[in-house]
Amino acid sequence: MKLFRLFLGSAWFSAVLTASAASTDPLETGFLNPPDSARPQTWWHWMNGNLTKEGLTADLEAMKQIGLGGATIVNVDCGIPRGSVPFMSPEWREDFKFAVQEANRLGLELCVENCAGWSSSGGPWNTVTNAMQRVTTSEMRVTGPTNFNAALPQPHTALGFYRDIAVLAFPCPRAKARA
C-alpha cells in the first residue's frame, strides 16, 4: 500500500510541476495554438464548371480537417474538359453562394479571384495579343557558307496568334565521324 501511495504522490507532483511549467508567453502560446486568422489558406481551383454541391462540401470539409483557414476560388479552364456549370451562369452563382454558406458553417474564410483566369489575366476583355504568351521555336539547318534568302518555318501557334521575336543563326559543330 505504501508503494501505491508513493506512486500516486509522485504522479500528482509531476502533474503539478508540468502545469506550473506551462508557458504564459503569449507568443509561444499563439505559436502552439494559432488563431484561425493565422492558419494557412490555399487556392481552390474550380475546374471549368465541373462542380457539384457534394464536391464543394467535401472539399471544404477536407480543408477544415487538415487545418486550413480558408481558400481562394480560382476559376480555371485551360485544357480542362467543360463541365455542366458554366462560369457566372445562374447555376455557378448558386454553387458559389452554397460554397460561401458551407465555408461559414465550417469557420473558413473564402475569397474569390475577380474574374475567370489567373487574377485578371483572362476574360473576354483581354485580347489574345495581351494574354499570357509562350516562346516557341522552329529549326532549319542550312549547309554553307551560303547566302540564305527563304522563309523560315513558323513555330506552333496558340489561339491563332503568332509574332516573331528573334531569328538566331549560328554554326553547328561538325558531327564526329563514327568508327
XYZ file of N, CA and C in Angstrom:
537
model
N 0.817 -1.199 0.000
C 0.000 0.000 0.000
C 0.864 1.267 0.000
N 2.023 1.186 0.727
C 2.930 2.328 0.769
C 3.473 2.626 -0.632
N 3.772 1.566 -1.373
C 4.288 1.740 -2.721
C 3.252 2.426 -3.621
N 1.983 2.051 -3.484
C 0.915 2.664 -4.279
C 0.792 4.148 -3.936
N 0.834 4.504 -2.648
C 0.748 5.909 -2.229
C 1.939 6.710 -2.749
N 3.107 6.081 -2.702
C 4.295 6.753 -3.207
C 4.154 7.018 -4.718
N 3.663 6.032 -5.452
C 3.444 6.187 -6.891
C 2.416 7.278 -7.166
N 1.291 7.238 -6.453
C 0.225 8.232 -6.638
C 0.728 9.633 -6.309
N 1.498 9.774 -5.250
C 2.052 11.070 -4.863
C 3.022 11.588 -5.899
N 3.852 10.699 -6.462
C 4.813 11.102 -7.500
C 4.089 11.559 -8.757
N 3.040 10.843 -9.113
C 2.266 11.222 -10.301
C 1.616 12.580 -10.100
N 1.051 12.829 -8.917
C 0.401 14.111 -8.636
C 1.430 15.237 -8.668
N 2.599 15.014 -8.067
C 3.657 16.009 -8.033
C 4.141 16.341 -9.454
N 4.292 15.327 -10.301
C 4.707 15.540 -11.693
C 3.673 16.364 -12.447
N 2.384 16.065 -12.219
C 1.323 16.816 -12.893
C 1.340 18.273 -12.474
N 1.574 18.545 -11.189
C 1.624 19.926 -10.692
C 2.814 20.659 -11.317
N 3.974 20.009 -11.380
C 5.145 20.640 -11.984
C 4.918 20.942 -13.464
N 4.306 19.994 -14.182
C 4.040 20.185 -15.603
C 3.086 21.361 -15.812
N 2.036 21.435 -15.009
C 1.054 22.522 -15.148
C 1.685 23.864 -14.821
N 2.537 23.904 -13.824
C 3.141 25.182 -13.452
C 4.197 25.622 -14.458
N 4.758 24.640 -15.205
C 5.771 24.975 -16.206
C 5.157 25.432 -17.529
N 3.814 25.326 -17.682
C 3.156 25.744 -18.918
C 3.458 27.215 -19.162
N 3.728 27.537 -20.403
C 4.157 28.880 -20.758
C 3.027 29.890 -20.602
N 3.400 31.039 -20.097
C 2.462 32.161 -20.078
C 2.861 33.188 -21.127
N 3.876 32.863 -21.930
C 4.335 33.736 -23.001
C 3.306 33.702 -24.132
N 2.647 34.833 -24.438
C 1.616 34.822 -25.479
C 2.142 34.449 -26.862
N 3.406 34.780 -27.156
C 3.970 34.416 -28.451
C 4.065 32.894 -28.580
N 4.579 32.245 -27.530
C 4.701 30.787 -27.561
C 3.327 30.124 -27.591
N 2.410 30.636 -26.790
C 1.054 30.077 -26.765
C 0.389 30.230 -28.128
N 0.542 31.403 -28.755
C -0.029 31.633 -30.080
C 0.601 30.759 -31.137
N 1.885 30.465 -30.997
C 2.559 29.594 -31.950
C 2.068 28.157 -31.801
N 1.913 27.705 -30.557
C 1.472 26.326 -30.318
C -0.005 26.129 -30.664
N -0.807 27.174 -30.493
C -2.247 27.114 -30.786
C -2.634 28.354 -31.582
N -2.308 28.380 -32.877
C -2.537 29.605 -33.651
C -4.026 29.928 -33.781
N -4.350 31.214 -33.809
C -5.748 31.593 -34.039
C -6.140 31.292 -35.482
N -7.437 31.214 -35.737
C -7.907 30.932 -37.102
C -7.341 31.920 -38.118
N -7.149 33.172 -37.707
C -6.653 34.188 -38.640
C -5.213 33.920 -39.090
N -4.490 33.060 -38.385
C -3.098 32.761 -38.750
C -2.960 31.437 -39.491
N -4.052 30.752 -39.722
C -3.967 29.461 -40.403
C -3.715 29.681 -41.899
N -2.993 28.776 -42.534
C -2.711 28.937 -43.968
C -3.972 28.773 -44.810
N -3.925 29.339 -45.989
C -5.028 29.200 -46.937
C -4.481 28.611 -48.228
N -5.372 28.225 -49.115
C -4.957 27.601 -50.364
C -5.756 28.167 -51.526
N -5.243 27.950 -52.729
C -6.045 28.214 -53.922
C -6.983 27.030 -54.085
N -8.207 27.315 -54.440
C -9.203 26.273 -54.659
C -9.641 26.382 -56.110
N -9.080 25.558 -56.971
C -9.380 25.619 -58.399
C -10.739 25.014 -58.687
N -11.619 25.819 -59.261
C -12.899 25.331 -59.763
C -12.662 25.036 -61.238
N -12.691 23.784 -61.586
C -12.188 23.287 -62.858
C -13.233 23.325 -63.977
N -13.332 24.483 -64.641
C -14.134 24.657 -65.845
C -15.571 24.141 -65.711
N -16.222 24.509 -64.625
C -17.632 24.162 -64.462
C -17.891 22.743 -64.022
N -16.875 22.014 -63.601
C -17.058 20.653 -63.089
C -17.324 20.743 -61.587
N -18.549 21.146 -61.240
C -18.920 21.419 -59.848
C -20.152 20.624 -59.444
N -20.170 20.204 -58.183
C -21.388 19.681 -57.553
C -21.399 20.190 -56.118
N -22.571 20.326 -55.544
C -22.663 20.756 -54.149
C -21.995 19.738 -53.228
N -22.126 18.456 -53.556
C -21.492 17.418 -52.732
C -19.960 17.559 -52.791
N -19.437 17.842 -53.973
C -17.994 18.029 -54.123
C -17.497 19.266 -53.393
N -18.277 20.349 -53.451
C -17.895 21.577 -52.753
C -17.828 21.330 -51.250
N -18.838 20.662 -50.713
C -18.850 20.355 -49.279
C -17.674 19.464 -48.909
N -17.425 18.428 -49.712
C -16.313 17.510 -49.422
C -14.977 18.260 -49.427
N -14.773 19.142 -50.404
C -13.524 19.911 -50.466
C -13.358 20.787 -49.229
N -14.401 21.520 -48.876
C -14.312 22.432 -47.736
C -14.117 21.676 -46.426
N -14.802 20.566 -46.262
C -14.627 19.779 -45.034
C -13.217 19.211 -44.948
N -12.641 18.821 -46.081
C -11.259 18.331 -46.091
C -10.298 19.464 -45.723
N -10.549 20.673 -46.229
C -9.703 21.817 -45.885
C -9.733 22.071 -44.385
N -10.923 22.028 -43.800
C -11.070 22.235 -42.359
C -10.350 21.136 -41.591
N -10.504 19.905 -42.033
C -9.929 18.762 -41.337
C -8.397 18.840 -41.264
N -7.750 19.348 -42.312
C -6.285 19.409 -42.296
C -5.753 20.714 -41.708
N -6.654 21.593 -41.237
C -6.210 22.776 -40.524
C -6.065 24.043 -41.335
N -6.589 24.062 -42.554
C -6.542 25.303 -43.323
C -7.500 26.325 -42.734
N -7.211 27.584 -42.987
C -8.079 28.652 -42.523
C -9.050 29.119 -43.590
N -8.843 28.694 -44.827
C -9.733 29.106 -45.901
C -9.104 28.869 -47.261
N -9.748 29.454 -48.270
C -9.296 29.233 -49.648
C -9.707 30.408 -50.523
N -9.019 30.526 -51.658
C -9.383 31.489 -52.690
C -9.845 30.708 -53.914
N -11.073 30.942 -54.324
C -11.618 30.271 -55.511
C -10.982 30.869 -56.753
N -10.424 29.999 -57.598
C -9.825 30.410 -58.864
C -10.495 29.579 -59.958
N -11.226 30.223 -60.842
C -11.884 29.525 -61.946
C -10.889 29.327 -63.071
N -10.649 28.072 -63.429
C -9.673 27.770 -64.477
C -10.316 26.879 -65.527
N -9.845 27.031 -66.775
C -10.431 26.219 -67.845
C -9.437 25.774 -68.911
N -8.196 26.182 -68.830
C -7.224 25.869 -69.882
C -6.990 24.370 -69.999
N -7.454 23.787 -71.098
C -7.224 22.378 -71.356
C -8.033 21.435 -70.490
N -9.032 21.948 -69.783
C -9.845 21.125 -68.883
C -11.198 20.899 -69.539
N -11.660 19.652 -69.619
C -12.975 19.406 -70.239
C -14.070 20.245 -69.565
N -14.957 20.790 -70.400
C -16.020 21.668 -69.908
C -17.019 20.857 -69.077
N -17.345 21.393 -67.909
C -18.345 20.777 -67.042
C -19.731 21.319 -67.325
N -20.676 20.966 -66.477
C -22.081 21.328 -66.707
C -22.481 22.657 -66.083
N -21.519 23.357 -65.416
C -21.848 24.608 -64.728
C -20.954 25.724 -65.275
N -21.374 26.398 -66.364
C -20.536 27.452 -66.955
C -20.281 28.602 -65.979
N -19.086 29.179 -66.089
C -18.687 30.302 -65.238
C -19.717 31.429 -65.301
N -20.139 31.909 -64.142
C -21.080 33.016 -63.929
C -22.496 32.724 -64.398
N -22.797 31.483 -64.746
C -24.180 31.122 -65.077
C -24.997 31.155 -63.779
N -26.341 31.141 -63.869
C -27.147 31.085 -62.632
C -26.773 29.889 -61.749
N -26.459 28.752 -62.361
C -26.077 27.579 -61.580
C -24.734 27.807 -60.873
N -23.792 28.450 -61.577
C -22.495 28.744 -60.974
C -22.668 29.668 -59.772
N -23.487 30.717 -59.936
C -23.714 31.656 -58.839
C -24.393 30.965 -57.661
N -25.298 30.038 -57.935
C -25.938 29.260 -56.868
C -24.892 28.408 -56.133
N -24.002 27.763 -56.889
C -22.940 26.960 -56.271
C -21.979 27.839 -55.468
N -21.705 29.030 -55.972
C -20.839 29.954 -55.250
C -21.472 30.345 -53.918
N -22.752 30.688 -53.947
C -23.472 31.041 -52.720
C -23.449 29.859 -51.743
N -23.666 28.660 -52.254
C -23.637 27.460 -51.427
C -22.249 27.276 -50.794
N -21.194 27.476 -51.577
C -19.830 27.326 -51.055
C -19.567 28.341 -49.937
N -20.045 29.569 -50.106
C -19.877 30.585 -49.062
C -20.604 30.154 -47.788
N -21.814 29.637 -47.931
C -22.569 29.169 -46.756
C -21.847 28.015 -46.061
N -21.308 27.086 -46.856
C -20.577 25.954 -46.277
C -19.291 26.428 -45.582
N -18.587 27.362 -46.190
C -17.370 27.895 -45.571
C -17.713 28.567 -44.242
N -18.795 29.329 -44.226
C -19.221 29.964 -42.973
C -19.573 28.919 -41.922
N -20.257 27.858 -42.321
C -20.625 26.785 -41.392
C -19.384 26.167 -40.755
N -18.322 26.048 -41.538
C -17.092 25.406 -41.077
C -16.091 26.381 -40.453
N -16.417 27.678 -40.488
C -15.498 28.669 -39.933
C -14.294 28.931 -40.817
N -14.457 28.758 -42.118
C -13.378 29.008 -43.074
C -13.584 30.343 -43.764
N -12.488 31.018 -44.076
C -12.556 32.253 -44.852
C -12.532 31.882 -46.324
N -13.378 32.533 -47.097
C -13.444 32.230 -48.520
C -13.260 33.516 -49.311
N -12.339 33.486 -50.274
C -12.076 34.614 -51.166
C -12.301 34.126 -52.590
N -12.313 35.056 -53.536
C -12.507 34.669 -54.929
C -11.720 35.623 -55.817
N -11.114 35.087 -56.874
C -10.459 35.934 -57.870
C -11.530 36.802 -58.522
N -11.129 37.937 -59.050
C -12.107 38.882 -59.583
C -12.561 38.588 -61.001
N -12.083 37.487 -61.578
C -12.522 37.119 -62.914
C -12.081 35.699 -63.200
N -12.575 35.151 -64.273
C -12.086 33.837 -64.691
C -10.651 34.005 -65.162
N -9.822 33.061 -64.887
C -8.422 33.145 -65.306
C -7.520 33.317 -64.111
N -6.331 33.800 -64.349
C -5.326 33.927 -63.306
C -5.243 35.376 -62.859
N -6.120 35.754 -61.951
C -6.097 37.082 -61.345
C -6.023 38.184 -62.396
N -7.071 38.321 -63.136
C -7.251 39.367 -64.149
C -6.495 39.122 -65.434
N -5.879 37.959 -65.614
C -5.164 37.729 -66.863
C -6.044 37.073 -67.907
N -7.241 36.708 -67.549
C -8.126 36.070 -68.505
C -9.455 36.803 -68.581
N -10.223 36.479 -69.571
C -11.537 37.085 -69.727
C -11.692 37.686 -71.098
N -12.923 37.962 -71.489
C -13.173 38.454 -72.842
C -12.581 39.834 -73.112
N -12.278 40.599 -72.093
C -11.704 41.926 -72.285
C -10.206 41.869 -72.584
N -9.581 40.737 -72.389
C -8.151 40.602 -72.607
C -7.928 39.940 -73.968
N -7.420 40.709 -74.911
C -7.212 40.177 -76.264
C -6.070 39.169 -76.280
N -6.033 38.330 -77.294
C -5.005 37.306 -77.400
C -3.607 37.925 -77.474
N -3.474 39.117 -78.024
C -2.159 39.765 -78.108
C -1.669 40.231 -76.742
N -2.573 40.406 -75.791
C -2.191 40.824 -74.438
C -2.274 39.685 -73.430
N -2.635 38.525 -73.868
C -2.774 37.385 -72.963
C -1.401 36.812 -72.619
N -1.391 35.819 -71.748
C -0.128 35.160 -71.419
C 0.467 34.567 -72.690
N 1.764 34.679 -72.825
C 2.458 34.260 -74.034
C 3.392 33.091 -73.740
N 3.791 32.420 -74.787
C 4.744 31.322 -74.688
C 5.719 31.452 -75.852
N 6.998 31.280 -75.575
C 8.006 31.322 -76.630
C 8.055 29.949 -77.282
N 7.911 29.933 -78.605
C 8.009 28.685 -79.363
C 9.153 28.807 -80.354
N 9.618 27.684 -80.839
C 10.764 27.714 -81.749
C 10.546 26.764 -82.919
N 11.295 27.017 -83.970
C 11.397 26.075 -85.080
C 12.870 26.046 -85.472
N 13.237 25.091 -86.281
C 14.642 24.938 -86.637
C 14.761 24.628 -88.121
N 15.775 25.208 -88.721
C 16.084 24.901 -90.122
C 17.603 24.816 -90.233
N 18.094 23.700 -90.753
C 19.535 23.541 -90.966
C 19.865 23.867 -92.422
N 20.897 24.654 -92.590
C 21.342 25.072 -93.912
C 22.829 24.749 -94.023
N 23.225 24.214 -95.174
C 24.633 23.936 -95.404
C 25.260 25.155 -96.043
N 26.398 25.543 -95.559
C 27.013 26.764 -96.066
C 28.504 26.610 -96.180
N 29.185 27.646 -96.451
C 28.685 29.023 -96.453
C 27.784 29.295 -97.653
N 26.765 30.127 -97.403
C 25.822 30.479 -98.455
C 25.088 31.764 -98.074
N 24.495 32.391 -99.064
C 23.537 33.461 -98.805
C 22.183 32.802 -98.651
N 21.533 33.024 -97.548
C 20.237 32.399 -97.278
C 19.146 33.437 -97.472
N 18.148 33.110 -98.289
C 17.060 34.034 -98.547
C 15.787 33.215 -98.729
N 15.195 32.792 -97.624
C 13.968 31.993 -97.674
C 13.176 32.224 -96.399
N 11.911 31.865 -96.445
C 11.065 31.981 -95.252
C 11.367 30.826 -94.303
N 11.462 31.151 -93.037
C 11.672 30.128 -92.013
C 10.336 29.495 -91.649
N 10.336 28.231 -91.244
C 9.075 27.604 -90.838
C 8.523 28.287 -89.587
N 7.220 28.487 -89.568
C 6.595 29.133 -88.422
C 6.390 28.107 -87.310
N 6.754 28.449 -86.072
C 6.522 27.533 -84.952
C 5.025 27.370 -84.666
N 4.724 26.474 -83.779
C 3.350 26.227 -83.331
C 2.721 27.519 -82.818
N 1.461 27.729 -83.124
C 0.746 28.911 -82.621
C -0.338 28.477 -81.653
N -0.681 29.373 -80.750
C -1.774 29.131 -79.809
C -2.846 30.185 -80.046
N -4.086 29.759 -80.123
C -5.224 30.668 -80.315
C -5.083 31.517 -81.575
N -4.384 30.986 -82.575
C -4.258 31.696 -83.842
C -3.372 32.916 -83.788
N -2.547 33.053 -82.766
C -1.694 34.234 -82.635
C -0.232 33.825 -82.685
N 0.551 34.558 -83.461
C 1.995 34.338 -83.523
C 2.676 35.662 -83.839
N 3.832 35.869 -83.224
C 4.625 37.068 -83.511
C 6.092 36.676 -83.401
N 6.896 37.063 -84.415
C 8.332 36.813 -84.361
C 8.959 37.647 -83.257
N 9.924 37.062 -82.580
C 10.714 37.785 -81.586
C 12.134 37.962 -82.102
N 12.736 36.864 -82.546
C 14.131 36.920 -82.999
C 14.427 35.735 -83.900
N 15.453 35.900 -84.709
C 15.988 34.801 -85.506
C 17.432 34.638 -85.075
N 17.772 33.438 -84.703
C 19.139 33.134 -84.302
C 19.770 32.248 -85.362
N 20.962 32.606 -85.795
C 21.703 31.790 -86.760
C 23.095 31.571 -86.195
N 23.521 30.343 -86.198
C 24.847 30.045 -85.662
C 25.369 28.770 -86.301
N 26.699 28.661 -86.382
C 27.284 27.441 -86.947
C 27.118 26.283 -85.972
N 26.734 25.156 -86.484
C 26.605 23.951 -85.665
C 27.932 23.222 -85.645
N 28.278 22.590 -84.562
C 29.511 21.808 -84.535
C 29.404 20.643 -85.512
N 30.503 20.315 -86.109
C 30.528 19.185 -87.045
C 30.278 17.902 -86.268
N 29.542 17.015 -86.906
C 29.300 15.706 -86.290
C 30.591 14.899 -86.361
N 30.891 14.210 -85.277
C 32.099 13.370 -85.247
C 31.862 12.131 -86.083
N 32.897 11.741 -86.809
C 32.795 10.528 -87.622
C 32.734 9.313 -86.699
N 31.821 8.416 -87.006
C 31.692 7.199 -86.199
C 32.679 6.161 -86.662
N 33.273 5.473 -85.716
C 34.260 4.441 -86.069
C 33.593 3.139 -86.389
